């Protein structure tokens, strides 16, 4: 490809050659008015034509410049077009950024909305169920043994494992299941610190007779608690644990599934209807002493006697009596007399090793 500029130069040369061939234009010289020939050379001589031939010949420089201007224009046009495109792109980018920002803000707002709604519902739920949550927050004792009601591996007598037996054994090795509710629960009238005392019907009938006998001797007996379901025991156990710790709860027989009150065969007594008084001091009250001497006659035994904590696994509880039936209660009592051990236990009687 021939260079543009070369072509241009060539053309320019041609023009100049052509112009030299052309006849030289006539130029008349005019003398200035009032001047003589002598001064003619001193006077300004100017051509009477206003143009010269060369004026019409495009100067290579001019041409070059025109060309350059064209180029510049083209360049400018191009630049302008580029600028327009660039502007458009920028505009589009800004638009996209804006919409991106919008989308991000919408997402953040939606997330915040969802979060606050969840929080609202959560706090509403928490408020509604504050009691349950409080309870759940309390430490729970996980029984070390699966609650079982048919323990045969220890070769225990059947009456100790039969759920309907008055001798049903409940201790830390022999638990009652969550769902165990004894049959034959009744609500006999027993002077009590609570409105209604639930107890096994036979045990309740015998307790009534025992209470009447005590009263005939001027002893007032008041029942503070009878049957308790698993949940009630669990709640009490949790309260005790949260106040005094797990060891204390266990030492006092308060672990859900391991408490005799779930059998409906245990009753707690006090001598003062206005005071539950489930303390060791009950032992020395007239009511405590009377029960200790006569309960067996009505089928009851002191289940956790003094000094036998290592055998029963539970602290001394002079107020807690357990119905085992008149025959067994008498047998245990007589064995104690025979062994000169007034605190002879249910465990010892059945030779239950722990
Ligand atoms: Zn009790």
CSV table of C-alpha atoms and ligand atoms in Angstrom, one decimal:
chain,number,residue,atom,x,y,z
A,1,UNK,CA,0.0,0.0,0.0
A,2,UNK,CA,1.4,3.4,-1.0
A,3,UNK,CA,1.7,5.8,1.9
A,4,UNK,CA,-1.0,8.4,1.9
A,5,UNK,CA,1.4,11.1,2.4
A,6,UNK,CA,3.6,10.0,-0.5
A,7,UNK,CA,0.6,10.0,-2.8
A,8,UNK,CA,-0.3,13.4,-1.5
A,9,UNK,CA,3.2,14.8,-2.2
A,10,UNK,CA,3.2,13.4,-5.7
A,11,UNK,CA,-0.1,15.1,-6.4
A,12,UNK,CA,1.2,18.3,-5.1
A,13,UNK,CA,4.3,18.1,-7.3
A,14,UNK,CA,2.1,17.6,-10.4
A,15,UNK,CA,0.1,20.6,-9.5
A,16,UNK,CA,3.2,22.7,-9.2
A,17,UNK,CA,4.6,21.6,-12.5
A,18,UNK,CA,1.4,22.3,-14.2
A,19,UNK,CA,1.3,25.8,-12.7
A,20,UNK,CA,4.8,26.6,-14.0
A,21,UNK,CA,3.7,25.7,-17.5
A,22,UNK,CA,0.8,28.2,-17.2
A,23,UNK,CA,1.4,31.7,-18.6
A,24,UNK,CA,2.6,34.2,-16.1
A,25,UNK,CA,-0.3,36.5,-15.3
A,26,UNK,CA,-0.3,40.1,-16.5
A,27,UNK,CA,0.6,42.5,-13.9
A,28,UNK,CA,0.2,46.2,-14.5
A,29,UNK,CA,2.1,48.5,-12.4
A,30,UNK,CA,0.4,51.8,-11.6
A,31,UNK,CA,2.2,54.8,-10.7
A,32,UNK,CA,1.1,56.7,-7.7
A,33,UNK,CA,-0.5,59.9,-8.5
A,34,UNK,CA,1.9,62.8,-8.3
A,35,UNK,CA,5.0,60.7,-8.5
A,36,UNK,CA,7.6,61.0,-11.2
A,37,UNK,CA,9.7,58.3,-12.9
A,38,UNK,CA,12.6,59.0,-10.7
A,39,UNK,CA,10.8,58.0,-7.7
A,40,UNK,CA,9.1,55.1,-9.2
A,41,UNK,CA,11.4,52.7,-7.6
A,42,UNK,CA,10.9,54.3,-4.3
A,43,UNK,CA,7.1,54.0,-4.6
A,44,UNK,CA,5.2,51.0,-3.5
A,45,UNK,CA,4.4,48.8,-6.4
A,46,UNK,CA,1.5,46.7,-6.0
A,47,UNK,CA,-0.2,44.4,-8.4
A,48,UNK,CA,-3.5,45.4,-9.7
A,49,UNK,CA,-4.8,42.0,-9.3
A,50,UNK,CA,-5.9,40.9,-5.9
A,51,UNK,CA,-4.9,37.3,-6.4
A,52,UNK,CA,-1.9,35.5,-7.6
A,53,UNK,CA,-1.8,32.2,-9.3
A,54,UNK,CA,-0.1,30.7,-6.3
A,55,UNK,CA,-2.8,31.7,-4.2
A,56,UNK,CA,-4.9,29.1,-5.8
A,57,UNK,CA,-2.4,26.4,-5.6
A,58,UNK,CA,-3.0,24.5,-2.4
A,59,UNK,CA,0.0,24.5,-0.3
A,60,UNK,CA,1.2,21.1,0.6
A,61,UNK,CA,1.3,22.3,4.2
A,62,UNK,CA,-2.3,23.4,4.0
A,63,UNK,CA,-3.3,20.2,2.3
A,64,UNK,CA,-1.5,18.4,5.0
A,65,UNK,CA,-3.2,20.4,7.6
A,66,UNK,CA,-6.6,19.8,6.0
A,67,UNK,CA,-5.9,16.2,5.9
A,68,UNK,CA,-4.8,16.4,9.5
A,69,UNK,CA,-7.9,18.3,10.4
A,70,UNK,CA,-9.9,15.6,8.7
A,71,UNK,CA,-8.0,13.0,10.5
A,72,UNK,CA,-8.5,15.0,13.7
A,73,UNK,CA,-12.2,15.3,13.0
A,74,UNK,CA,-12.4,11.6,12.3
A,75,UNK,CA,-10.4,11.0,15.3
A,76,UNK,CA,-12.6,13.3,17.3
A,77,UNK,CA,-15.7,11.7,15.9
A,78,UNK,CA,-14.3,8.4,16.8
A,79,UNK,CA,-13.4,9.6,20.3
A,80,UNK,CA,-16.9,11.1,20.6
A,81,UNK,CA,-18.4,7.8,19.6
A,82,UNK,CA,-16.1,6.0,22.0
A,83,UNK,CA,-17.0,8.4,24.7
A,84,UNK,CA,-20.7,7.9,24.0
A,85,UNK,CA,-20.2,4.1,24.2
A,86,UNK,CA,-18.1,4.6,27.3
A,87,UNK,CA,-20.7,6.8,28.8
A,88,UNK,CA,-23.4,4.3,28.0
A,89,UNK,CA,-21.3,1.5,29.5
A,90,UNK,CA,-20.7,3.6,32.6
A,91,UNK,CA,-24.4,4.4,32.8
A,92,UNK,CA,-25.2,0.7,32.4
A,93,UNK,CA,-22.6,-0.2,35.0
A,94,UNK,CA,-24.0,2.4,37.4
A,95,UNK,CA,-27.5,1.1,36.8
A,96,UNK,CA,-26.3,-2.4,37.5
A,97,UNK,CA,-24.5,-1.3,40.6
A,98,UNK,CA,-27.5,0.6,41.7
A,99,UNK,CA,-29.8,-2.5,41.2
A,100,UNK,CA,-27.1,-4.6,42.9
A,101,UNK,CA,-27.2,-2.3,45.8
A,102,UNK,CA,-30.9,-2.3,45.8
A,103,UNK,CA,-31.0,-6.1,45.8
A,104,UNK,CA,-28.4,-6.3,48.6
A,105,UNK,CA,-30.4,-3.9,50.7
A,106,UNK,CA,-33.6,-5.9,50.0
A,107,UNK,CA,-31.9,-9.1,51.0
A,108,UNK,CA,-30.4,-7.6,54.2
A,109,UNK,CA,-33.8,-6.1,55.1
A,110,UNK,CA,-35.6,-9.4,54.4
A,111,UNK,CA,-33.1,-11.3,56.6
A,112,UNK,CA,-33.5,-8.7,59.3
A,113,UNK,CA,-37.3,-9.0,59.0
A,114,UNK,CA,-37.2,-12.8,59.2
A,115,UNK,CA,-34.8,-12.6,62.2
A,116,UNK,CA,-36.9,-10.2,64.1
A,117,UNK,CA,-40.0,-12.1,63.4
A,118,UNK,CA,-38.3,-15.3,64.6
A,119,UNK,CA,-37.0,-13.5,67.7
A,120,UNK,CA,-40.5,-12.2,68.4
A,121,UNK,CA,-42.0,-15.7,68.1
A,122,UNK,CA,-39.2,-17.1,70.2
A,123,UNK,CA,-39.7,-14.6,73.0
A,124,UNK,CA,-43.5,-15.1,72.8
A,125,UNK,CA,-42.9,-18.9,73.1
A,126,UNK,CA,-40.4,-18.4,75.9
A,127,UNK,CA,-42.8,-16.2,77.8
A,128,UNK,CA,-45.7,-18.6,77.3
A,129,UNK,CA,-43.6,-21.6,78.4
A,130,UNK,CA,-41.5,-19.8,81.0
A,131,UNK,CA,-42.4,-22.3,83.7
A,132,UNK,CA,-41.4,-25.3,81.6
A,133,UNK,CA,-38.2,-23.6,80.5
A,134,UNK,CA,-37.3,-22.8,84.1
A,135,UNK,CA,-37.9,-26.4,85.0
A,136,UNK,CA,-35.9,-27.7,82.0
A,137,UNK,CA,-33.0,-25.4,83.0
A,138,UNK,CA,-32.8,-27.1,86.3
A,139,UNK,CA,-30.3,-30.0,86.6
A,140,UNK,CA,-31.8,-33.3,85.9
A,141,UNK,CA,-30.6,-36.5,87.3
A,142,UNK,CA,-30.3,-39.2,84.8
A,143,UNK,CA,-31.0,-42.5,86.5
A,144,UNK,CA,-27.9,-44.7,86.3
A,145,UNK,CA,-30.2,-47.7,85.8
A,146,UNK,CA,-33.0,-48.2,83.3
A,147,UNK,CA,-36.2,-48.1,85.3
A,148,UNK,CA,-37.2,-51.8,85.6
A,149,UNK,CA,-40.1,-53.4,87.3
A,150,UNK,CA,-39.3,-57.0,86.7
A,151,UNK,CA,-36.0,-57.6,88.3
A,152,UNK,CA,-35.2,-61.3,88.3
A,153,UNK,CA,-31.5,-61.4,87.9
A,154,UNK,CA,-31.1,-60.9,91.7
A,155,UNK,CA,-33.3,-63.8,92.3
A,156,UNK,CA,-35.6,-61.6,94.5
A,157,UNK,CA,-38.7,-63.2,95.8
A,158,UNK,CA,-41.6,-62.6,93.4
A,159,UNK,CA,-43.5,-60.4,95.9
A,160,UNK,CA,-40.7,-57.9,95.7
A,161,UNK,CA,-40.9,-57.5,92.0
A,162,UNK,CA,-44.7,-57.9,91.4
A,163,UNK,CA,-46.1,-54.5,90.6
A,164,UNK,CA,-49.3,-55.3,92.5
A,165,UNK,CA,-47.6,-56.7,95.6
A,166,UNK,CA,-47.6,-54.8,98.9
A,167,UNK,CA,-43.9,-55.8,99.2
A,168,UNK,CA,-42.9,-54.3,95.9
A,169,UNK,CA,-39.3,-53.2,96.3
A,170,UNK,CA,-38.3,-49.7,95.2
A,171,UNK,CA,-34.8,-48.6,95.8
A,172,UNK,CA,-31.9,-47.2,93.8
A,173,UNK,CA,-31.4,-50.5,92.1
A,174,UNK,CA,-35.0,-51.1,91.4
A,175,UNK,CA,-36.8,-48.3,89.8
A,176,UNK,CA,-40.4,-47.7,88.7
A,177,UNK,CA,-41.1,-46.7,85.1
A,178,UNK,CA,-42.3,-43.2,84.2
A,179,UNK,CA,-45.7,-44.6,83.3
A,180,UNK,CA,-46.2,-46.8,86.3
A,181,UNK,CA,-49.4,-45.9,88.1
A,182,UNK,CA,-50.5,-48.3,90.9
A,183,UNK,CA,-53.9,-49.9,90.7
A,184,UNK,CA,-56.5,-49.5,93.5
A,185,UNK,CA,-55.7,-45.9,94.4
A,186,UNK,CA,-58.2,-44.4,96.8
A,187,UNK,CA,-58.7,-41.1,98.5
A,188,UNK,CA,-59.7,-42.0,102.1
A,189,UNK,CA,-60.3,-39.2,104.5
A,190,UNK,CA,-57.1,-38.9,106.4
A,191,UNK,CA,-56.4,-35.8,108.5
A,192,UNK,CA,-53.9,-34.2,106.1
A,193,UNK,CA,-52.0,-31.1,105.4
A,194,UNK,CA,-53.3,-31.2,101.8
A,195,UNK,CA,-56.8,-31.4,100.5
A,196,UNK,CA,-56.7,-34.9,99.1
A,197,UNK,CA,-54.4,-37.8,99.9
A,198,UNK,CA,-54.3,-40.6,97.4
A,199,UNK,CA,-53.1,-44.0,98.6
A,200,UNK,CA,-53.6,-47.6,97.9
A,201,UNK,CA,-57.2,-48.5,99.0
A,202,UNK,CA,-56.1,-51.2,101.5
A,203,UNK,CA,-53.2,-49.1,102.8
A,204,UNK,CA,-55.6,-46.2,103.2
A,205,UNK,CA,-58.2,-48.3,105.1
A,206,UNK,CA,-55.5,-49.5,107.5
A,207,UNK,CA,-54.1,-46.0,107.9
A,208,UNK,CA,-57.6,-44.8,108.9
A,209,UNK,CA,-57.8,-47.5,111.6
A,210,UNK,CA,-54.3,-46.7,112.8
A,211,UNK,CA,-55.1,-43.0,113.0
A,212,UNK,CA,-58.3,-43.8,115.0
A,213,UNK,CA,-56.3,-46.0,117.4
A,214,UNK,CA,-53.7,-43.3,117.9
A,215,UNK,CA,-56.4,-40.8,118.5
A,216,UNK,CA,-58.0,-43.1,121.1
A,217,UNK,CA,-54.7,-42.7,123.0
A,218,UNK,CA,-54.6,-39.0,122.6
A,219,UNK,CA,-52.2,-39.0,119.7
A,220,UNK,CA,-52.9,-36.9,116.7
A,221,UNK,CA,-51.6,-38.1,113.3
A,222,UNK,CA,-51.6,-36.0,110.3
A,223,UNK,CA,-50.7,-37.3,106.8
A,224,UNK,CA,-48.5,-34.9,104.8
A,225,UNK,CA,-48.2,-37.0,101.6
A,226,UNK,CA,-49.3,-40.2,100.0
A,227,UNK,CA,-49.2,-41.3,96.4
A,228,UNK,CA,-47.1,-39.1,94.1
A,229,UNK,CA,-46.9,-39.7,90.4
A,230,UNK,CA,-43.6,-39.8,88.6
A,231,UNK,CA,-43.8,-36.2,87.4
A,232,UNK,CA,-44.5,-34.8,90.9
A,233,UNK,CA,-41.5,-36.8,92.3
A,234,UNK,CA,-39.4,-35.5,89.5
A,235,UNK,CA,-40.4,-31.9,90.1
A,236,UNK,CA,-39.7,-32.2,93.8
A,237,UNK,CA,-36.4,-34.0,93.1
A,238,UNK,CA,-35.4,-31.1,90.8
A,239,UNK,CA,-36.2,-28.6,93.5
A,240,UNK,CA,-34.2,-30.5,96.0
A,241,UNK,CA,-31.3,-31.0,93.6
A,242,UNK,CA,-31.2,-27.3,92.7
A,243,UNK,CA,-31.3,-26.3,96.4
A,244,UNK,CA,-29.1,-29.0,97.9
A,245,UNK,CA,-27.5,-31.0,95.2
A,246,UNK,CA,-27.8,-34.4,93.7
A,247,UNK,CA,-26.2,-36.3,96.6
A,248,UNK,CA,-28.6,-34.8,99.1
A,249,UNK,CA,-31.6,-35.6,96.9
A,250,UNK,CA,-30.4,-39.2,96.5
A,251,UNK,CA,-29.7,-39.6,100.2
A,252,UNK,CA,-33.3,-38.5,100.8
A,253,UNK,CA,-34.8,-40.9,98.4
A,254,UNK,CA,-35.7,-38.2,96.0
A,255,UNK,CA,-35.0,-39.4,92.5
A,256,UNK,CA,-37.8,-39.9,90.0
A,257,UNK,CA,-38.5,-43.6,89.6
A,258,UNK,CA,-36.7,-44.5,92.8
A,259,UNK,CA,-39.2,-43.1,95.3
A,260,UNK,CA,-41.7,-45.3,97.2
A,261,UNK,CA,-44.4,-42.7,97.0
A,262,UNK,CA,-45.0,-43.7,93.4
A,263,UNK,CA,-46.3,-47.1,94.6
A,264,UNK,CA,-49.2,-45.5,96.6
A,265,UNK,CA,-48.0,-47.6,99.6
A,266,UNK,CA,-46.1,-44.9,101.4
A,267,UNK,CA,-47.4,-42.3,103.8
A,268,UNK,CA,-45.6,-39.4,105.5
A,269,UNK,CA,-46.8,-38.3,108.9
A,270,UNK,CA,-46.6,-35.3,111.1
A,271,UNK,CA,-47.9,-34.5,114.6
A,272,UNK,CA,-48.7,-30.9,113.7
A,273,UNK,CA,-51.4,-30.2,111.1
A,274,UNK,CA,-49.9,-26.8,110.5
A,275,UNK,CA,-46.4,-28.0,110.2
A,276,UNK,CA,-45.2,-30.7,107.9
A,277,UNK,CA,-42.2,-31.4,110.2
A,278,UNK,CA,-40.6,-34.0,108.1
A,279,UNK,CA,-37.4,-33.9,110.1
A,280,UNK,CA,-35.5,-36.3,112.4
A,281,UNK,CA,-37.1,-34.4,115.3
A,282,UNK,CA,-40.4,-36.2,114.5
A,283,UNK,CA,-38.8,-39.3,116.1
A,284,UNK,CA,-39.1,-37.8,119.6
A,285,UNK,CA,-42.7,-36.5,119.2
A,286,UNK,CA,-45.5,-38.5,120.8
A,287,UNK,CA,-46.9,-39.2,117.3
A,288,UNK,CA,-43.4,-40.4,116.1
A,289,UNK,CA,-43.0,-42.7,119.1
A,290,UNK,CA,-46.5,-44.1,118.8
A,291,UNK,CA,-46.1,-44.9,115.1
A,292,UNK,CA,-42.7,-46.5,115.8
A,293,UNK,CA,-44.3,-48.8,118.4
A,294,UNK,CA,-47.6,-49.6,116.7
A,295,UNK,CA,-47.5,-49.1,112.9
A,296,UNK,CA,-46.7,-52.8,112.3
A,297,UNK,CA,-50.1,-53.7,113.8
A,298,UNK,CA,-51.7,-52.0,110.8
A,299,UNK,CA,-49.3,-53.3,108.2
A,300,UNK,CA,-46.9,-50.4,108.2
A,301,UNK,CA,-43.1,-50.4,108.7
A,302,UNK,CA,-40.7,-47.6,109.3
A,303,UNK,CA,-38.9,-47.9,105.9
A,304,UNK,CA,-35.8,-45.9,106.6
A,305,UNK,CA,-34.7,-46.4,110.2
A,306,UNK,CA,-32.0,-44.7,112.1
A,307,UNK,CA,-28.5,-46.1,111.6
A,308,UNK,CA,-29.4,-48.2,108.7
A,309,UNK,CA,-28.7,-45.7,106.0
A,310,UNK,CA,-26.0,-47.9,104.4
A,311,UNK,CA,-28.5,-50.7,104.1
A,312,UNK,CA,-31.5,-48.8,102.8
A,313,UNK,CA,-29.5,-46.2,100.9
A,314,UNK,CA,-31.7,-43.5,102.4
A,315,UNK,CA,-31.3,-41.1,105.4
A,316,UNK,CA,-33.2,-41.7,108.5
A,317,UNK,CA,-36.9,-40.7,107.9
A,318,UNK,CA,-38.9,-41.2,111.1
A,319,UNK,CA,-42.0,-39.8,109.4
A,320,UNK,CA,-42.0,-42.1,106.4
A,321,UNK,CA,-44.0,-45.4,106.7
A,322,UNK,CA,-44.6,-48.0,104.1
A,323,UNK,CA,-47.5,-50.4,103.9
A,324,UNK,CA,-46.3,-53.9,103.4
A,325,UNK,CA,-49.3,-55.8,104.7
A,326,UNK,CA,-50.0,-56.8,108.2
A,327,UNK,CA,-48.4,-60.2,108.0
A,328,UNK,CA,-45.0,-59.0,106.6
A,329,UNK,CA,-45.0,-55.9,108.9
A,330,UNK,CA,-45.5,-58.1,111.9
A,331,UNK,CA,-42.9,-60.6,110.7
A,332,UNK,CA,-40.3,-57.8,110.3
A,333,UNK,CA,-41.2,-56.3,113.7
A,334,UNK,CA,-40.9,-59.7,115.4
A,335,UNK,CA,-37.6,-60.4,113.7
A,336,UNK,CA,-36.3,-57.1,115.1
A,337,UNK,CA,-37.4,-58.0,118.6
A,338,UNK,CA,-35.8,-61.4,118.2
A,339,UNK,CA,-32.6,-59.8,117.1
A,340,UNK,CA,-32.9,-57.0,119.6
A,341,UNK,CA,-32.8,-54.6,116.7
A,342,UNK,CA,-35.8,-52.2,116.7
A,343,UNK,CA,-34.5,-50.7,113.5
A,344,UNK,CA,-34.5,-54.0,111.7
A,345,UNK,CA,-35.1,-53.3,108.0
A,346,UNK,CA,-37.1,-54.5,105.1
A,347,UNK,CA,-33.8,-55.2,103.3
A,348,UNK,CA,-32.5,-57.3,106.1
A,349,UNK,CA,-35.7,-59.2,106.3
A,350,UNK,CA,-35.6,-60.1,102.6
A,351,UNK,CA,-31.8,-60.4,102.6
A,352,UNK,CA,-31.5,-57.9,99.8
A,353,UNK,CA,-27.9,-57.1,99.0
A,354,UNK,CA,-27.0,-53.8,97.5
B,1,LIG,ZN1,-42.1,-40.3,102.5
